[in-house]
mmCIF file of C-alpha atoms in Angstrom:
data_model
loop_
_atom_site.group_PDB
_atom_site.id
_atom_site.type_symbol
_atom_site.label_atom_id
_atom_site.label_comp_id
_atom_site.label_asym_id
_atom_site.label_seq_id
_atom_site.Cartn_x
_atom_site.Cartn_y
_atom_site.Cartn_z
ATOM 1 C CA UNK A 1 -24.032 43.456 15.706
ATOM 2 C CA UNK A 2 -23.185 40.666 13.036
ATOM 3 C CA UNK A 3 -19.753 39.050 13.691
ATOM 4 C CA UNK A 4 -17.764 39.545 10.477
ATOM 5 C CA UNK A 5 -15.540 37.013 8.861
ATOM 6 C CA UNK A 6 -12.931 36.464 5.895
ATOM 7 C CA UNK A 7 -15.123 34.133 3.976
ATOM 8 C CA UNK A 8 -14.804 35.929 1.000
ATOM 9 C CA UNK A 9 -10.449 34.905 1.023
ATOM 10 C CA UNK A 10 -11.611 31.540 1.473
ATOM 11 C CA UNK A 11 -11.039 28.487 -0.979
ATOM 12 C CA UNK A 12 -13.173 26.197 -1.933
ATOM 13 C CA UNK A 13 -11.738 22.784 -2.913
ATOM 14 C CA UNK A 14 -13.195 19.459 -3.877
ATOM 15 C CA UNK A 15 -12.367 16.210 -2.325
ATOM 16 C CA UNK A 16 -13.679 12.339 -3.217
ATOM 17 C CA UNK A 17 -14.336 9.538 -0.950
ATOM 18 C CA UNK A 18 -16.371 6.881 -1.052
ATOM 19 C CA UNK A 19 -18.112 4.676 1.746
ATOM 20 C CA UNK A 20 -16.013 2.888 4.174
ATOM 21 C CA UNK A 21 -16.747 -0.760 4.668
ATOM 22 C CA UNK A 22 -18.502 -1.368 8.302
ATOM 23 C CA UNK A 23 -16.002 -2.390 11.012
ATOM 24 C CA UNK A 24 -15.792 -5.347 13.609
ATOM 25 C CA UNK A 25 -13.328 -4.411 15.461
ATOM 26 C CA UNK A 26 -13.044 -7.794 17.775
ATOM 27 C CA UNK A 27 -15.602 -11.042 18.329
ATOM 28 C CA UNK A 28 -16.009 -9.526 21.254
ATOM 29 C CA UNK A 29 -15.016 -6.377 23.901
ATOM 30 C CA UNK A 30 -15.207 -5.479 27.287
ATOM 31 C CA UNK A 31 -16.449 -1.983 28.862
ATOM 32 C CA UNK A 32 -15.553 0.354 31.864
ATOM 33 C CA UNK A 33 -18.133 -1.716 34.086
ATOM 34 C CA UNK A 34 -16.782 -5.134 32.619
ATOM 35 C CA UNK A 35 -19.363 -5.606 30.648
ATOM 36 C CA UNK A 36 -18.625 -8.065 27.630
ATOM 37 C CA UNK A 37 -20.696 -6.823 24.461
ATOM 38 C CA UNK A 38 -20.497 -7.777 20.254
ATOM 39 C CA UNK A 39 -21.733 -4.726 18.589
ATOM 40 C CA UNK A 40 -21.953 -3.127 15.620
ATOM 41 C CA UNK A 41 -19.557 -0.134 15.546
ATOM 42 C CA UNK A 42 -18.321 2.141 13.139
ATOM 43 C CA UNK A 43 -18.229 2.705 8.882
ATOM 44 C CA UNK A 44 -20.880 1.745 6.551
ATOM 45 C CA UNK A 45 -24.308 3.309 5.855
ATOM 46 C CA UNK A 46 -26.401 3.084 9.012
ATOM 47 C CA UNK A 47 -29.818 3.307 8.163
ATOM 48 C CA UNK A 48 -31.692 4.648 11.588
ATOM 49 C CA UNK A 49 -29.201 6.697 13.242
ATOM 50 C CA UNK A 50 -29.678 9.918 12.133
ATOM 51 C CA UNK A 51 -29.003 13.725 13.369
ATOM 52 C CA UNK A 52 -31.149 14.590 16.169
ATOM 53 C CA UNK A 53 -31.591 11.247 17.885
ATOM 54 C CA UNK A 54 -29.818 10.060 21.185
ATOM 55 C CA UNK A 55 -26.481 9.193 21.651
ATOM 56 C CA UNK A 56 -27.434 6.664 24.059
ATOM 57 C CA UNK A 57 -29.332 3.568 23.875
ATOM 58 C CA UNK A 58 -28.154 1.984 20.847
ATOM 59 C CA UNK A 59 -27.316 -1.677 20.781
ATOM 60 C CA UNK A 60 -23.673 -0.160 19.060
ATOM 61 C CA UNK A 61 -20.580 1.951 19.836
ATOM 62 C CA UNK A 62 -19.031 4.587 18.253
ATOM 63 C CA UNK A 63 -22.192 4.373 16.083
ATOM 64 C CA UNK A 64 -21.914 6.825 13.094
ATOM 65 C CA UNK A 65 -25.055 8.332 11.928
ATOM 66 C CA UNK A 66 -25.623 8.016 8.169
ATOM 67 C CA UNK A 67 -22.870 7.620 5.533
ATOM 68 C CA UNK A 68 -19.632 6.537 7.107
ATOM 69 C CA UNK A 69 -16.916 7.196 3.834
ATOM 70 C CA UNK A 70 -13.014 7.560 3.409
ATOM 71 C CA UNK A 71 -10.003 7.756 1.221
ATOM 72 C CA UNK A 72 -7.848 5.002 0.617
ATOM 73 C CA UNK A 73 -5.398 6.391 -1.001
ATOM 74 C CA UNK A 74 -1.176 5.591 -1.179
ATOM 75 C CA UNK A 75 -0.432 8.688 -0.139
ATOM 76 C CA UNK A 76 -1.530 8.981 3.245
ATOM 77 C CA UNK A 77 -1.159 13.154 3.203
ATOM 78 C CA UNK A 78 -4.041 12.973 0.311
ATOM 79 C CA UNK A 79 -5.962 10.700 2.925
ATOM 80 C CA UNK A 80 -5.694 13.956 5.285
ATOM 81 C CA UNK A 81 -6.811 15.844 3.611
ATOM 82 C CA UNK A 82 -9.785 14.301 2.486
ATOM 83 C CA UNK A 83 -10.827 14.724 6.064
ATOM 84 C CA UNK A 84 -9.274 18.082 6.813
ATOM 85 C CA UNK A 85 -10.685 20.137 4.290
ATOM 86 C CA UNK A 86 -14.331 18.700 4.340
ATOM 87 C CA UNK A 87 -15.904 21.002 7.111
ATOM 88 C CA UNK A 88 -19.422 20.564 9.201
ATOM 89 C CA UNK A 89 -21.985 21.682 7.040
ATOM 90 C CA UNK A 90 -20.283 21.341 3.728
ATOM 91 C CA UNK A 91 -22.281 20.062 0.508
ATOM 92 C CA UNK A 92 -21.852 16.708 -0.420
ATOM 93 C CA UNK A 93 -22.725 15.183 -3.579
ATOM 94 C CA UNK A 94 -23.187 11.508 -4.792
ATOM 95 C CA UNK A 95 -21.292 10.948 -7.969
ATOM 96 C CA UNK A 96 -22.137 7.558 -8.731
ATOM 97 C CA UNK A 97 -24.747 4.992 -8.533
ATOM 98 C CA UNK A 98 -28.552 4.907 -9.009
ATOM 99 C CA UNK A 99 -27.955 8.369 -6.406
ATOM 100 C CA UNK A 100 -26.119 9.843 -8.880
ATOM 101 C CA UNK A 101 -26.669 13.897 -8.235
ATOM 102 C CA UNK A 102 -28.295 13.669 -4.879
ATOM 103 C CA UNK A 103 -27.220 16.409 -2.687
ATOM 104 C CA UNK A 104 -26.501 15.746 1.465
ATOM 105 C CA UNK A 105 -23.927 17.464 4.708
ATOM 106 C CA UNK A 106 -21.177 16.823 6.219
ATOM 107 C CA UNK A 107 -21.441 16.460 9.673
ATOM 108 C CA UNK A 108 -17.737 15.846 10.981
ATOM 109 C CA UNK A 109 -14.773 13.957 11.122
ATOM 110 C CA UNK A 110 -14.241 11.004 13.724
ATOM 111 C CA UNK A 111 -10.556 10.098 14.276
ATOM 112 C CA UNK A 112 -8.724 6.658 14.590
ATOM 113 C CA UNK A 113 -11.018 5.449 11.657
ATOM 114 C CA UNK A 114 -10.562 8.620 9.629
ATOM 115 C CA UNK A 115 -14.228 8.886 8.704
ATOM 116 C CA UNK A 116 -16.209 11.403 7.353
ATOM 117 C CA UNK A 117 -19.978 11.540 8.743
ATOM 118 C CA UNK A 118 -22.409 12.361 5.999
ATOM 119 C CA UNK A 119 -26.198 12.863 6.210
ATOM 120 C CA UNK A 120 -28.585 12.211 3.395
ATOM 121 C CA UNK A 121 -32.355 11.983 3.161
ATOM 122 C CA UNK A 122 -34.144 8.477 3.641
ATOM 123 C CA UNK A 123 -34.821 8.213 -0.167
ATOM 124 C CA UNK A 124 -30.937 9.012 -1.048
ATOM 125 C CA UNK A 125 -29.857 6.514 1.086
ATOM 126 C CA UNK A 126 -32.069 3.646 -0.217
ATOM 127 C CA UNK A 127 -30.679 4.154 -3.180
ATOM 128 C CA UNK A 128 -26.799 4.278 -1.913
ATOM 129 C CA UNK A 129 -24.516 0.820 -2.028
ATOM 130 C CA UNK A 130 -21.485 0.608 -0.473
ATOM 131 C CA UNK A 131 -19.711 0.881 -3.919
ATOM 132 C CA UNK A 132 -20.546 4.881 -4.120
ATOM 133 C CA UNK A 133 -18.786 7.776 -4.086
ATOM 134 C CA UNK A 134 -19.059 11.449 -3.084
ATOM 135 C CA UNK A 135 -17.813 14.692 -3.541
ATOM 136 C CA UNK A 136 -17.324 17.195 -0.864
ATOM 137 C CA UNK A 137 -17.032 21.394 -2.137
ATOM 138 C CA UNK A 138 -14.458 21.560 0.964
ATOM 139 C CA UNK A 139 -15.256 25.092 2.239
ATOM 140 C CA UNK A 140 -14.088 26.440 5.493
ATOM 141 C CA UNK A 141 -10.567 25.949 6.607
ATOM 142 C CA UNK A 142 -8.837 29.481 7.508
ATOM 143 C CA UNK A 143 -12.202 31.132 8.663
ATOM 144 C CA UNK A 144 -12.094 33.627 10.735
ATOM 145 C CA UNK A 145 -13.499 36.523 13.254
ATOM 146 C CA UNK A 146 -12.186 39.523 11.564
ATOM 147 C CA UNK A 147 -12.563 41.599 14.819
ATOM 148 C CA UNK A 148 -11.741 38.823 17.464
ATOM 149 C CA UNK A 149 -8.346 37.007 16.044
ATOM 150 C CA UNK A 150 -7.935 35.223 19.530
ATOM 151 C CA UNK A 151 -11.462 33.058 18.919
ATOM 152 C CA UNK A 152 -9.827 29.923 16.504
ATOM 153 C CA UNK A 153 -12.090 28.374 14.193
ATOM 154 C CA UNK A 154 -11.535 25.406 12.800
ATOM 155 C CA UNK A 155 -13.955 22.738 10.678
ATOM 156 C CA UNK A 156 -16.851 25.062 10.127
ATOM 157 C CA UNK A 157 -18.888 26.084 7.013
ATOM 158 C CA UNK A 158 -19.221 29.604 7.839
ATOM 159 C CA UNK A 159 -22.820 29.004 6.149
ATOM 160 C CA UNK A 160 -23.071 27.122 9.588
ATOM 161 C CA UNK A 161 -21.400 30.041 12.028
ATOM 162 C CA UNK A 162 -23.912 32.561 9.890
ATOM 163 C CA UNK A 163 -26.898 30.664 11.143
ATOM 164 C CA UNK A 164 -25.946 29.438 14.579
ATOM 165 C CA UNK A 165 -27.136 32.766 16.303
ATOM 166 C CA UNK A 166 -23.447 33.729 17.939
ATOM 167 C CA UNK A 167 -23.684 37.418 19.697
ATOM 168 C CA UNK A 168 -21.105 39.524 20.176
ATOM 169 C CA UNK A 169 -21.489 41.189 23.825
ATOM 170 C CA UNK A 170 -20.599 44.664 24.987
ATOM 171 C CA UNK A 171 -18.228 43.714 26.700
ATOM 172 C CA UNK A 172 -16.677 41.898 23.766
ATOM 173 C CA UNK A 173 -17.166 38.516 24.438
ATOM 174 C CA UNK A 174 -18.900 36.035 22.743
ATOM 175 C CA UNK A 175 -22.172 33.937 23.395
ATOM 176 C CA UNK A 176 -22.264 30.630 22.101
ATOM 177 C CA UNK A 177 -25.699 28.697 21.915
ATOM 178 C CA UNK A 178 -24.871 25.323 23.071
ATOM 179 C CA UNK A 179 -26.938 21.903 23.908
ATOM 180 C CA UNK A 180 -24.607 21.009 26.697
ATOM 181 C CA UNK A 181 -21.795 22.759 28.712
ATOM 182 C CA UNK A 182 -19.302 20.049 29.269
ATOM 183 C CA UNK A 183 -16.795 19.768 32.485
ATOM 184 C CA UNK A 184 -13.248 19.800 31.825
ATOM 185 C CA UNK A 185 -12.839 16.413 33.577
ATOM 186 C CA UNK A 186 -15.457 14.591 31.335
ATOM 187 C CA UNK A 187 -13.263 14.713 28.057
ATOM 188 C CA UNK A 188 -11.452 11.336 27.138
ATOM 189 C CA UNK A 189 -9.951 9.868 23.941
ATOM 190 C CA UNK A 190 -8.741 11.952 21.439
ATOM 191 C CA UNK A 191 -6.231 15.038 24.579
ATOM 192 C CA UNK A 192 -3.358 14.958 23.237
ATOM 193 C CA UNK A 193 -3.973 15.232 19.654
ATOM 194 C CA UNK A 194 -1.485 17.673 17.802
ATOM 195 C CA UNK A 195 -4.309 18.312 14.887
ATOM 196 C CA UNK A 196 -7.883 19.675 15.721
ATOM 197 C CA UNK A 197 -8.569 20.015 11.900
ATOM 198 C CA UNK A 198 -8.985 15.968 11.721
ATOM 199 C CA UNK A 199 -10.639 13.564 14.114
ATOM 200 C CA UNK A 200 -12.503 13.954 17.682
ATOM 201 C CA UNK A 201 -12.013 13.379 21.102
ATOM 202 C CA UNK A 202 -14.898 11.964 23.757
ATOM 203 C CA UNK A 203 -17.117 12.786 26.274
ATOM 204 C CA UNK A 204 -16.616 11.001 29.170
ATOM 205 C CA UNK A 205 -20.459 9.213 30.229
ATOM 206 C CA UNK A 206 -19.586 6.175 32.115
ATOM 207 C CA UNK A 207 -20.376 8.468 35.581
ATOM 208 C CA UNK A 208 -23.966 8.681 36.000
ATOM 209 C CA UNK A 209 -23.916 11.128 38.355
ATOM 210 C CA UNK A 210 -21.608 13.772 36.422
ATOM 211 C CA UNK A 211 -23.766 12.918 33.254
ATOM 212 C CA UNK A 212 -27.118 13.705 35.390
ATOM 213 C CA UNK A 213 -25.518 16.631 36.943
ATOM 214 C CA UNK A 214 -25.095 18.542 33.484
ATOM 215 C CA UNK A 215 -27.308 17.070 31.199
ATOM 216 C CA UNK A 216 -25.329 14.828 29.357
ATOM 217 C CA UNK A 217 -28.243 12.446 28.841
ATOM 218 C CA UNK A 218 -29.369 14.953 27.027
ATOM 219 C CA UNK A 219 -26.797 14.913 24.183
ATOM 220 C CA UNK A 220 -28.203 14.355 20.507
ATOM 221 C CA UNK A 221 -25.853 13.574 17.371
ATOM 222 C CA UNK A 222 -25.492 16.895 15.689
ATOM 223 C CA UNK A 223 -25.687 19.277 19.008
ATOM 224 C CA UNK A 224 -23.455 22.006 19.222
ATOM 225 C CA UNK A 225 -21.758 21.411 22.852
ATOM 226 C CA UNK A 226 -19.088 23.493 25.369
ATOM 227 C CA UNK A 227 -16.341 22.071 27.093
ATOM 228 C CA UNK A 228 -14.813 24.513 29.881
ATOM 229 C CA UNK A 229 -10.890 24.853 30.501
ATOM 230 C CA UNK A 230 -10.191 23.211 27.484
ATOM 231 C CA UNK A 231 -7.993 24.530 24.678
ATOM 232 C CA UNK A 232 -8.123 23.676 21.099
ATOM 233 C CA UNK A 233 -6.308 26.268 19.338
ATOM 234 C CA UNK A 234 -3.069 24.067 18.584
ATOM 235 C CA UNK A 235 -4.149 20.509 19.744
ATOM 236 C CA UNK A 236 -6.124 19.243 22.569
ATOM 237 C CA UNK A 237 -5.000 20.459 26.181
ATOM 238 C CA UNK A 238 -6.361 21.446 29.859
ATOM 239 C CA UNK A 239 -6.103 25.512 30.126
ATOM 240 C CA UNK A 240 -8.227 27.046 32.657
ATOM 241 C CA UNK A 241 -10.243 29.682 31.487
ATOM 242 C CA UNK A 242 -10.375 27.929 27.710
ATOM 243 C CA UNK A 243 -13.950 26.852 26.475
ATOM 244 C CA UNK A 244 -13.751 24.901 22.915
ATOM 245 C CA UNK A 245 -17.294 24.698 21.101
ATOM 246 C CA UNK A 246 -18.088 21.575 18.965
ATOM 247 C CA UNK A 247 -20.402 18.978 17.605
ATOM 248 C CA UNK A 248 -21.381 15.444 18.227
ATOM 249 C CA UNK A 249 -20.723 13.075 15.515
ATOM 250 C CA UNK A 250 -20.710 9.676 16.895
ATOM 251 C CA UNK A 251 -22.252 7.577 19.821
ATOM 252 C CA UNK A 252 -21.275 6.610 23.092
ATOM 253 C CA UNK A 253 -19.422 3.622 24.006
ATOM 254 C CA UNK A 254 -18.867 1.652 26.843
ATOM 255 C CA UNK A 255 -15.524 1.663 26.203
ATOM 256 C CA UNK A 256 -13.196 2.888 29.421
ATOM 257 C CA UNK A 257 -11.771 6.612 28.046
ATOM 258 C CA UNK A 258 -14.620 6.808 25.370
ATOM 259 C CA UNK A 259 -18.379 7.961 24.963
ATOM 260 C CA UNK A 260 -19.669 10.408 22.526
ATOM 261 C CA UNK A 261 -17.566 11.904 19.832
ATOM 262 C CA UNK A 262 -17.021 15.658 19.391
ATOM 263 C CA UNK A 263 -15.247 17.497 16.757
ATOM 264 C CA UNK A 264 -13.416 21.048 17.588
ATOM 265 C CA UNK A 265 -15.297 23.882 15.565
ATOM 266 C CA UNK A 266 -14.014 27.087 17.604
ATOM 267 C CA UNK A 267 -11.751 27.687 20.714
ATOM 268 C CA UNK A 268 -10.420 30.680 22.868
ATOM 269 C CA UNK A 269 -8.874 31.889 26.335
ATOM 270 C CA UNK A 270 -9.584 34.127 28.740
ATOM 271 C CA UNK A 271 -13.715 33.498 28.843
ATOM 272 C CA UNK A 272 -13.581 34.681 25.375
ATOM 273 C CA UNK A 273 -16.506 32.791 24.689
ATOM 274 C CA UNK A 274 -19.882 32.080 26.372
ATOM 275 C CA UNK A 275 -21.605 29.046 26.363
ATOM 276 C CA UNK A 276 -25.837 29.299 26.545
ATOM 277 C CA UNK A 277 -27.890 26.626 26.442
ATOM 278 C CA UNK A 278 -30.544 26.673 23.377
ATOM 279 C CA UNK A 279 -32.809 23.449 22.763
ATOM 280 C CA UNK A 280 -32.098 24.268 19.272
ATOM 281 C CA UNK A 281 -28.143 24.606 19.065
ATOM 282 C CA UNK A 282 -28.201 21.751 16.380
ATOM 283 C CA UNK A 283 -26.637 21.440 13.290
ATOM 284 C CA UNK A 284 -29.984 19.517 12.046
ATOM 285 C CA UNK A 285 -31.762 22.563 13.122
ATOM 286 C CA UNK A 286 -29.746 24.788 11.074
ATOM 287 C CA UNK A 287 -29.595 22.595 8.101
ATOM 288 C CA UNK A 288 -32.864 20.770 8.461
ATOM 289 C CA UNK A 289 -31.312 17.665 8.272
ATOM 290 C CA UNK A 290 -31.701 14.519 10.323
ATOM 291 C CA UNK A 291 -34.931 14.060 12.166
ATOM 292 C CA UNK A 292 -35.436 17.817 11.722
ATOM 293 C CA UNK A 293 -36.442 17.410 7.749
ATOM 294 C CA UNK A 294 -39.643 18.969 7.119
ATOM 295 C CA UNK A 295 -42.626 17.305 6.431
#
């Protein structure tokens, strides 16, 4: 049984950014295991971090795979909304440049640098400078499960929820494929947060034996992931019983409270929904972007 959804109501809106200059945040910091590192972190265009590699192992933090790009604007509502209304698997367009017309995703929002993650193909992003600008068709926002109100979803193309391969269950739940089933005690920066439509909060990998324990070493920029007895449906809380579903848009860090980012795409109570593991719950699958192109 297909899940049915409003996307018809929906409204489609287009937003501009352009790339966001690269960031060093301090000559030097210090991690969770004291540590002292100089790396590169986030904004810019990174070249060979793309969706579908590791989040681990880079000589970086908070690494953001691809385009890194932002609003300046003087009113810091239009800012917002740059980010809010661009949702994961969005088109994005270059609008300027010797790219002029090329055609890439949207991957997700990180928070505290109010980025926008965008993938584009090798060739497009040879030809990108930091001077470029893009336009997102901002589709998503206000989606819904016509027939299950108390699942939330927030951030998602419904493109994206089409192709994911949810299932509704007899007994009215919902399965979710997922890369990774997250414990509640492994989330970090970013509880708290009033807004799940902007931003991301981490996954806790400075344990090695938690991140053993459920495959967290496993965790690839793009993957679809779980995270039980947490709720998302009006900011980011501890409920037992919750699971919230998102993606992985940035790197880990050995930063004390951070580690890979994930953005909130859907969230309910009660066991509502059901995580399964799939090797292929990854937005490069679906979109065959990343290191999933085709030959």
């Amino acid at each position: 049984m297909s899940l049915r959804t409003n996307k018809e109501h929906l409204v489609m809106i287009g937003v501009q950014g352009s790339v966001s200059p690269a960031h060093q945040w301090a000559p030097f910091e210090v991690g969770a295991d004291g540590e002292v590192f100089a790396w590169p972190s986030t904004g810019g265009i990174t070249y060979n971090v793309k969706i579908g590699d590791s989040v681990f192992g880079w000589a970086g933090e908070h690494i953001e795979p691809g385009v890194s790009a932002t609003l300046s604007h003087k009113n810091r509502k239009a800012e917002a909304g740059f980010q809010f209304l661009a949702c994961c698997g969005n088109e994005v367009r270059v609008v300027s440049g010797e790219a002029k017309g090329s055609v890439g995703t949207v991957v997700g929002h990180h928070g505290g640098v109010e980025h926008l993650i965008l993938d584009f193909p090798d060739d497009v992003l040879d030809r990108l400078t930091c001077e470029d600008k893009f336009l997102v068709r901002g589709f998503g926002q206000g989606l819904k499960l016509v027939d299950h109100p108390d699942v939330y979803l927030y951030n998602l193309d419904p493109g994206v929820l089409d192709a994911w391969g949810l299932r509704e269950r007899e007994d009215g739940r919902i399965e979710v494929p997922v890369h990774a089933i997250v414990p509640e005690c492994a989330m970090g920066s970013g509880i708290g947060a009033l807004s799940v439509t902007t931003g991301d909060y981490d996954i806790l990998c400075h344990d090695q034996d938690l991140v053993r324990e459920h495959g967290l070493d496993r965790l690839r920029f793009g993957d679809f992931v779980a995270v039980m007895d947490h709720d998302n449906r009006y900011g980011r809380t501890y409920r037992r019983g919750a699971v919230t579903i998102g993606i992985v848009i940035h790197s880990d860090s050995p930063l004390a409270g951070h580690g890979p980012g994930m953005m909130t795409l859907m969230s309910a109570l009660g066991g509502k929904l059901v995580p399964v593991l799939d090797e292929k719950a990854n937005l490069g699958i679906i979109k065959g972007i990343g290191r999933f192109v085709s030959p």
